[in-house]
Each structure stands twice: as C-alpha cells, then as structure tokens.
C-alpha cells in the first residue's frame, strides 16, 4: 500500500531555534499538503505544493517540494511556543479520485 | 472565502445507534470525501464520491457506512449501528478536480 513517511516522529526544540520536518513518498507527489493540528482538534491548513522545486512561505514557516517530487520539507525559523502542535503531511499521489494519503504526524514541542 | 462546513461539531451517541454526519462542500466542487482520524492516529481515507456515486472506498468503509448527496448541497455520512471503535474525528473534504482539496473543521464522534 502507498505510504507517506514523516520524520521525525517527535521533536523537542528550544524556543528560538530552527527546525525541519520531512515527508517522504515512494511515489510521485502530485500535491503535498501541510497541516497543523492540536491534539484532538481540526486541521489547520498551512500550505500546498504542487510543482517540483516549489517553495512557499508563510510567516516563519517555509515548505518545499523537491525537484523529483517525492519529498517535502517544512522548515520553521526562530520557533515560538505558538508553533507547538502536530504537523501532518497529506499527499495526492495520482489516484484517479484524488484522495489524499497521510503521514503519521510529527509532534513538535517548544521548550521555553 | 468559500469553505467546507460540517455539523455537528461534536456528536455523542450510544453504541448501536445510527448517526448522520453532515457536510456542505464548496458549491462548484465535484469530488467529495470523508476521512476519519481516531484520536492519536493517522488520518484515514474512508470514501470518495463523484457524479452522484461512490468512486472509491477504503476497507474501513464497510456495510455500516453509507454516503449520500440528498439535495445537491449537503453530503452526508451515515453510520447505521455505531461501535465504540467508530469514535473519531470525521473530516469532510471537497475539490474541483486536481486542484486543492479543502477540508471542513471536522465532527468529533464519541460512541459510549
């Protein structure tokens, strides 16, 4: 079955430090979504990438889709307590009905 | 800005009861989806719906589940006889085609 691997599973970062979360697929990514979630709550859309080499930024969060379109990274600069949560990647791997497959999530804790 | 809406936000039910979760997709969208997320686990695809019929369903989507688009605006998920293990967050999503998939805020279902 198709899988999307996220790494790391969890991350503890000192406030102010940078961090990167990765999402890797064995198949070509036709669309890659990054969401943030608080435990037990809804999905907060961060950004979506479709083109190889594409990079998008919003505030201190930057996401990139590599040229081969099989991996995406999410980078947070100068982390803040508000960045804490679970980061999920969801991917369109070319299924005819365009449903997404999901990574298991990365739990981010920010230490003051 | 158009958005996907879901009602109710939280539903509590007794085991064995029927529940209907409601979604209003974005009006010009053609593909509709239900996903679920058991607390602490991955988001999982349940079913996709296109052209007034199910286009794909996962193994989770057994005979206890059904979907309907009764009136051209609502998209519902029915669980006929709920089990404890149906407790989860249920997300509805819609998209035009290969473009971005939009998610609703979710319905938390608690089966007692």
mmCIF file of C-alpha atoms in Angstrom:
data_model
loop_
_atom_site.group_PDB
_atom_site.id
_atom_site.type_symbol
_atom_site.label_atom_id
_atom_site.label_comp_id
_atom_site.label_asym_id
_atom_site.label_seq_id
_atom_site.Cartn_x
_atom_site.Cartn_y
_atom_site.Cartn_z
ATOM 1 C CA UNK A 1 0.000 0.000 0.000
ATOM 2 C CA UNK A 2 1.109 3.569 -0.601
ATOM 3 C CA UNK A 3 2.711 5.217 2.366
ATOM 4 C CA UNK A 4 3.873 8.613 3.344
ATOM 5 C CA UNK A 5 6.654 8.712 5.889
ATOM 6 C CA UNK A 6 7.148 11.637 8.193
ATOM 7 C CA UNK A 7 10.251 12.281 10.226
ATOM 8 C CA UNK A 8 10.948 12.808 12.952
ATOM 9 C CA UNK A 9 8.037 11.342 14.869
ATOM 10 C CA UNK A 10 8.520 13.927 17.573
ATOM 11 C CA UNK A 11 10.741 16.891 18.134
ATOM 12 C CA UNK A 12 11.626 18.986 21.168
ATOM 13 C CA UNK A 13 13.169 22.306 20.253
ATOM 14 C CA UNK A 14 14.385 25.226 22.300
ATOM 15 C CA UNK A 15 12.378 28.361 21.672
ATOM 16 C CA UNK A 16 14.099 30.482 19.062
ATOM 17 C CA UNK A 17 15.766 27.572 17.297
ATOM 18 C CA UNK A 18 15.098 26.438 13.758
ATOM 19 C CA UNK A 19 13.709 23.033 12.861
ATOM 20 C CA UNK A 20 12.838 20.900 9.862
ATOM 21 C CA UNK A 21 10.216 18.193 9.383
ATOM 22 C CA UNK A 22 10.307 15.859 6.395
ATOM 23 C CA UNK A 23 7.684 13.987 4.448
ATOM 24 C CA UNK A 24 8.834 11.291 2.012
ATOM 25 C CA UNK A 25 6.879 9.264 -0.504
ATOM 26 C CA UNK A 26 7.821 6.259 -2.598
ATOM 27 C CA UNK A 27 5.569 7.630 -5.332
ATOM 28 C CA UNK A 28 5.492 10.925 -7.199
ATOM 29 C CA UNK A 29 3.724 13.645 -5.281
ATOM 30 C CA UNK A 30 1.156 15.486 -7.379
ATOM 31 C CA UNK A 31 0.142 17.656 -4.481
ATOM 32 C CA UNK A 32 1.558 17.887 -0.978
ATOM 33 C CA UNK A 33 -0.345 19.484 1.862
ATOM 34 C CA UNK A 34 0.962 20.577 5.224
ATOM 35 C CA UNK A 35 -1.425 20.908 8.138
ATOM 36 C CA UNK A 36 -1.055 21.721 11.771
ATOM 37 C CA UNK A 37 -3.269 20.151 14.405
ATOM 38 C CA UNK A 38 -3.738 20.452 18.112
ATOM 39 C CA UNK A 39 -4.363 17.078 19.738
ATOM 40 C CA UNK A 40 -7.977 16.059 19.154
ATOM 41 C CA UNK A 41 -8.854 19.117 17.120
ATOM 42 C CA UNK A 42 -9.314 20.067 13.464
ATOM 43 C CA UNK A 43 -6.802 20.524 10.659
ATOM 44 C CA UNK A 44 -5.265 23.958 10.174
ATOM 45 C CA UNK A 45 -4.151 24.357 6.583
ATOM 46 C CA UNK A 46 -0.599 25.679 6.248
ATOM 47 C CA UNK A 47 0.253 25.335 2.572
ATOM 48 C CA UNK A 48 0.030 23.206 -0.518
ATOM 49 C CA UNK A 49 2.777 22.487 -3.038
ATOM 50 C CA UNK A 50 2.355 21.029 -6.490
ATOM 51 C CA UNK A 51 5.351 21.841 -8.641
ATOM 52 C CA UNK A 52 8.772 20.263 -8.289
ATOM 53 C CA UNK A 53 11.154 22.772 -6.723
ATOM 54 C CA UNK A 54 8.279 24.880 -5.448
ATOM 55 C CA UNK A 55 8.788 26.707 -2.201
ATOM 56 C CA UNK A 56 6.186 28.603 -0.200
ATOM 57 C CA UNK A 57 6.474 30.650 2.942
ATOM 58 C CA UNK A 58 4.034 31.980 5.457
ATOM 59 C CA UNK A 59 5.359 33.973 8.371
ATOM 60 C CA UNK A 60 8.167 31.846 9.779
ATOM 61 C CA UNK A 61 7.182 28.607 8.079
ATOM 62 C CA UNK A 62 8.637 27.552 4.735
ATOM 63 C CA UNK A 63 7.748 24.406 2.831
ATOM 64 C CA UNK A 64 9.499 22.997 -0.184
ATOM 65 C CA UNK A 65 8.771 20.201 -2.629
ATOM 66 C CA UNK A 66 11.918 18.670 -4.090
ATOM 67 C CA UNK A 67 12.583 18.543 -7.820
ATOM 68 C CA UNK A 68 11.806 14.850 -8.061
ATOM 69 C CA UNK A 69 8.526 15.467 -6.243
ATOM 70 C CA UNK A 70 8.982 12.685 -3.766
ATOM 71 C CA UNK A 71 9.889 14.598 -0.670
ATOM 72 C CA UNK A 72 8.764 17.750 1.047
ATOM 73 C CA UNK A 73 10.286 19.588 3.964
ATOM 74 C CA UNK A 74 8.737 22.036 6.377
ATOM 75 C CA UNK A 75 11.108 24.462 7.989
ATOM 76 C CA UNK A 76 10.324 26.715 10.942
ATOM 77 C CA UNK A 77 12.644 29.596 11.662
ATOM 78 C CA UNK A 78 13.077 31.023 15.152
ATOM 79 C CA UNK A 79 10.462 28.756 16.700
ATOM 80 C CA UNK A 80 7.896 30.128 19.135
ATOM 81 C CA UNK A 81 5.541 28.455 21.629
ATOM 82 C CA UNK A 82 2.686 29.039 19.163
ATOM 83 C CA UNK A 83 4.374 26.632 16.737
ATOM 84 C CA UNK A 84 3.861 23.710 19.100
ATOM 85 C CA UNK A 85 1.463 21.046 17.845
ATOM 86 C CA UNK A 86 1.251 18.128 15.474
ATOM 87 C CA UNK A 87 2.316 18.669 11.869
ATOM 88 C CA UNK A 88 0.730 16.441 9.276
ATOM 89 C CA UNK A 89 1.539 15.985 5.636
ATOM 90 C CA UNK A 90 -1.112 14.749 3.233
ATOM 91 C CA UNK A 91 -0.373 13.836 -0.360
ATOM 92 C CA UNK A 92 -2.055 13.376 -3.670
ATOM 93 C CA UNK A 93 -0.139 10.503 -5.303
ATOM 94 C CA UNK A 94 -2.071 10.480 -8.523
ATOM 95 C CA UNK A 95 -5.029 8.348 -7.621
ATOM 96 C CA UNK A 96 -7.848 8.815 -10.123
ATOM 97 C CA UNK A 97 -10.169 10.077 -7.414
ATOM 98 C CA UNK A 98 -7.579 12.457 -5.978
ATOM 99 C CA UNK A 99 -7.938 11.286 -2.389
ATOM 100 C CA UNK A 100 -5.055 12.004 -0.069
ATOM 101 C CA UNK A 101 -2.796 9.666 1.824
ATOM 102 C CA UNK A 102 -1.376 10.837 5.125
ATOM 103 C CA UNK A 103 1.747 10.776 7.183
ATOM 104 C CA UNK A 104 1.620 9.783 10.829
ATOM 105 C CA UNK A 105 2.431 13.288 12.013
ATOM 106 C CA UNK A 106 5.293 14.996 13.792
ATOM 107 C CA UNK A 107 4.683 16.181 17.328
ATOM 108 C CA UNK A 108 6.521 19.430 17.975
ATOM 109 C CA UNK A 109 7.210 20.647 21.498
ATOM 110 C CA UNK A 110 8.798 24.034 22.047
ATOM 111 C CA UNK A 111 10.822 24.412 25.235
ATOM 112 C CA UNK A 112 10.843 27.908 26.720
ATOM 113 C CA UNK B 1 -13.968 32.956 1.006
ATOM 114 C CA UNK B 2 -15.881 29.712 0.365
ATOM 115 C CA UNK B 3 -15.364 26.954 2.880
ATOM 116 C CA UNK B 4 -16.487 23.453 3.703
ATOM 117 C CA UNK B 5 -18.774 23.313 6.718
ATOM 118 C CA UNK B 6 -19.639 20.368 8.931
ATOM 119 C CA UNK B 7 -22.346 19.785 11.517
ATOM 120 C CA UNK B 8 -22.495 18.971 14.296
ATOM 121 C CA UNK B 9 -19.068 19.823 15.672
ATOM 122 C CA UNK B 10 -19.461 17.150 18.336
ATOM 123 C CA UNK B 11 -21.840 14.200 18.417
ATOM 124 C CA UNK B 12 -22.248 11.837 21.341
ATOM 125 C CA UNK B 13 -24.193 8.642 20.774
ATOM 126 C CA UNK B 14 -24.862 5.286 22.352
ATOM 127 C CA UNK B 15 -23.371 2.148 20.855
ATOM 128 C CA UNK B 16 -25.745 0.626 18.316
ATOM 129 C CA UNK B 17 -27.394 3.922 17.425
ATOM 130 C CA UNK B 18 -27.409 5.423 13.965
ATOM 131 C CA UNK B 19 -25.642 8.729 13.352
ATOM 132 C CA UNK B 20 -25.614 11.074 10.397
ATOM 133 C CA UNK B 21 -22.752 13.494 9.951
ATOM 134 C CA UNK B 22 -23.409 16.412 7.668
ATOM 135 C CA UNK B 23 -21.179 18.378 5.375
ATOM 136 C CA UNK B 24 -21.760 21.240 2.970
ATOM 137 C CA UNK B 25 -18.973 21.180 0.368
ATOM 138 C CA UNK B 26 -17.934 24.229 -1.627
ATOM 139 C CA UNK B 27 -20.618 24.823 -4.223
ATOM 140 C CA UNK B 28 -18.759 24.335 -7.517
ATOM 141 C CA UNK B 29 -16.743 21.337 -6.334
ATOM 142 C CA UNK B 30 -17.205 17.955 -7.940
ATOM 143 C CA UNK B 31 -15.327 15.481 -5.741
ATOM 144 C CA UNK B 32 -16.324 14.836 -2.153
ATOM 145 C CA UNK B 33 -14.582 12.840 0.539
ATOM 146 C CA UNK B 34 -14.860 11.569 4.052
ATOM 147 C CA UNK B 35 -11.791 10.888 6.142
ATOM 148 C CA UNK B 36 -11.541 9.909 9.749
ATOM 149 C CA UNK B 37 -8.917 10.235 12.438
ATOM 150 C CA UNK B 38 -9.014 8.128 15.560
ATOM 151 C CA UNK B 39 -7.522 10.119 18.424
ATOM 152 C CA UNK B 40 -3.741 9.969 18.302
ATOM 153 C CA UNK B 41 -3.652 8.161 14.967
ATOM 154 C CA UNK B 42 -3.270 8.909 11.260
ATOM 155 C CA UNK B 43 -5.923 10.492 9.133
ATOM 156 C CA UNK B 44 -7.509 7.722 7.055
ATOM 157 C CA UNK B 45 -9.430 7.880 3.824
ATOM 158 C CA UNK B 46 -12.953 6.463 4.007
ATOM 159 C CA UNK B 47 -14.731 7.212 0.745
ATOM 160 C CA UNK B 48 -14.773 9.411 -2.324
ATOM 161 C CA UNK B 49 -17.920 10.470 -4.144
ATOM 162 C CA UNK B 50 -18.180 11.805 -7.669
ATOM 163 C CA UNK B 51 -21.019 12.203 -10.124
ATOM 164 C CA UNK B 52 -23.547 11.117 -7.508
ATOM 165 C CA UNK B 53 -21.949 7.825 -6.713
ATOM 166 C CA UNK B 54 -19.164 6.325 -4.667
ATOM 167 C CA UNK B 55 -15.997 6.338 -6.756
ATOM 168 C CA UNK B 56 -13.722 4.644 -4.260
ATOM 169 C CA UNK B 57 -13.896 3.367 -0.709
ATOM 170 C CA UNK B 58 -11.409 2.007 1.766
ATOM 171 C CA UNK B 59 -11.563 -1.216 3.757
ATOM 172 C CA UNK B 60 -12.860 0.772 6.705
ATOM 173 C CA UNK B 61 -15.961 1.777 4.762
ATOM 174 C CA UNK B 62 -17.990 -1.378 5.316
ATOM 175 C CA UNK B 63 -21.722 -2.022 5.121
ATOM 176 C CA UNK B 64 -22.331 0.017 8.256
ATOM 177 C CA UNK B 65 -21.337 3.174 6.401
ATOM 178 C CA UNK B 66 -23.167 4.974 3.648
ATOM 179 C CA UNK B 67 -22.913 8.355 1.964
ATOM 180 C CA UNK B 68 -25.463 10.470 0.232
ATOM 181 C CA UNK B 69 -25.787 13.787 -1.511
ATOM 182 C CA UNK B 70 -29.516 14.227 -0.991
ATOM 183 C CA UNK B 71 -30.116 17.701 -2.322
ATOM 184 C CA UNK B 72 -27.147 18.934 -4.350
ATOM 185 C CA UNK B 73 -25.608 20.833 -1.463
ATOM 186 C CA UNK B 74 -25.343 18.518 1.540
ATOM 187 C CA UNK B 75 -23.061 15.494 1.672
ATOM 188 C CA UNK B 76 -23.792 13.082 4.497
ATOM 189 C CA UNK B 77 -22.067 10.151 6.130
ATOM 190 C CA UNK B 78 -24.309 7.682 7.902
ATOM 191 C CA UNK B 79 -23.164 5.051 10.329
ATOM 192 C CA UNK B 80 -26.003 2.592 10.832
ATOM 193 C CA UNK B 81 -25.088 0.916 14.091
ATOM 194 C CA UNK B 82 -22.227 2.673 15.815
ATOM 195 C CA UNK B 83 -19.487 0.790 17.606
ATOM 196 C CA UNK B 84 -17.068 2.033 20.231
ATOM 197 C CA UNK B 85 -14.284 1.941 17.659
ATOM 198 C CA UNK B 86 -16.163 4.410 15.446
ATOM 199 C CA UNK B 87 -15.241 7.141 17.918
ATOM 200 C CA UNK B 88 -13.074 9.509 15.912
ATOM 201 C CA UNK B 89 -12.887 12.881 14.246
ATOM 202 C CA UNK B 90 -14.575 12.767 10.846
ATOM 203 C CA UNK B 91 -13.441 15.211 8.200
ATOM 204 C CA UNK B 92 -15.293 16.072 5.042
ATOM 205 C CA UNK B 93 -13.394 17.465 2.053
ATOM 206 C CA UNK B 94 -14.160 18.640 -1.459
ATOM 207 C CA UNK B 95 -12.273 19.711 -4.544
ATOM 208 C CA UNK B 96 -12.897 20.719 -8.130
ATOM 209 C CA UNK B 97 -10.594 18.120 -9.655
ATOM 210 C CA UNK B 98 -6.815 18.023 -9.431
ATOM 211 C CA UNK B 99 -6.791 21.348 -7.653
ATOM 212 C CA UNK B 100 -6.535 21.910 -3.957
ATOM 213 C CA UNK B 101 -8.637 19.787 -1.640
ATOM 214 C CA UNK B 102 -10.474 21.769 1.029
ATOM 215 C CA UNK B 103 -11.264 20.304 4.423
ATOM 216 C CA UNK B 104 -14.048 21.039 6.842
ATOM 217 C CA UNK B 105 -13.447 21.618 10.548
ATOM 218 C CA UNK B 106 -14.447 18.068 11.470
ATOM 219 C CA UNK B 107 -17.096 16.362 13.578
ATOM 220 C CA UNK B 108 -15.928 14.650 16.723
ATOM 221 C CA UNK B 109 -17.962 11.476 17.182
ATOM 222 C CA UNK B 110 -17.999 9.881 20.620
ATOM 223 C CA UNK B 111 -19.644 6.480 20.949
ATOM 224 C CA UNK B 112 -20.456 5.422 24.525
#
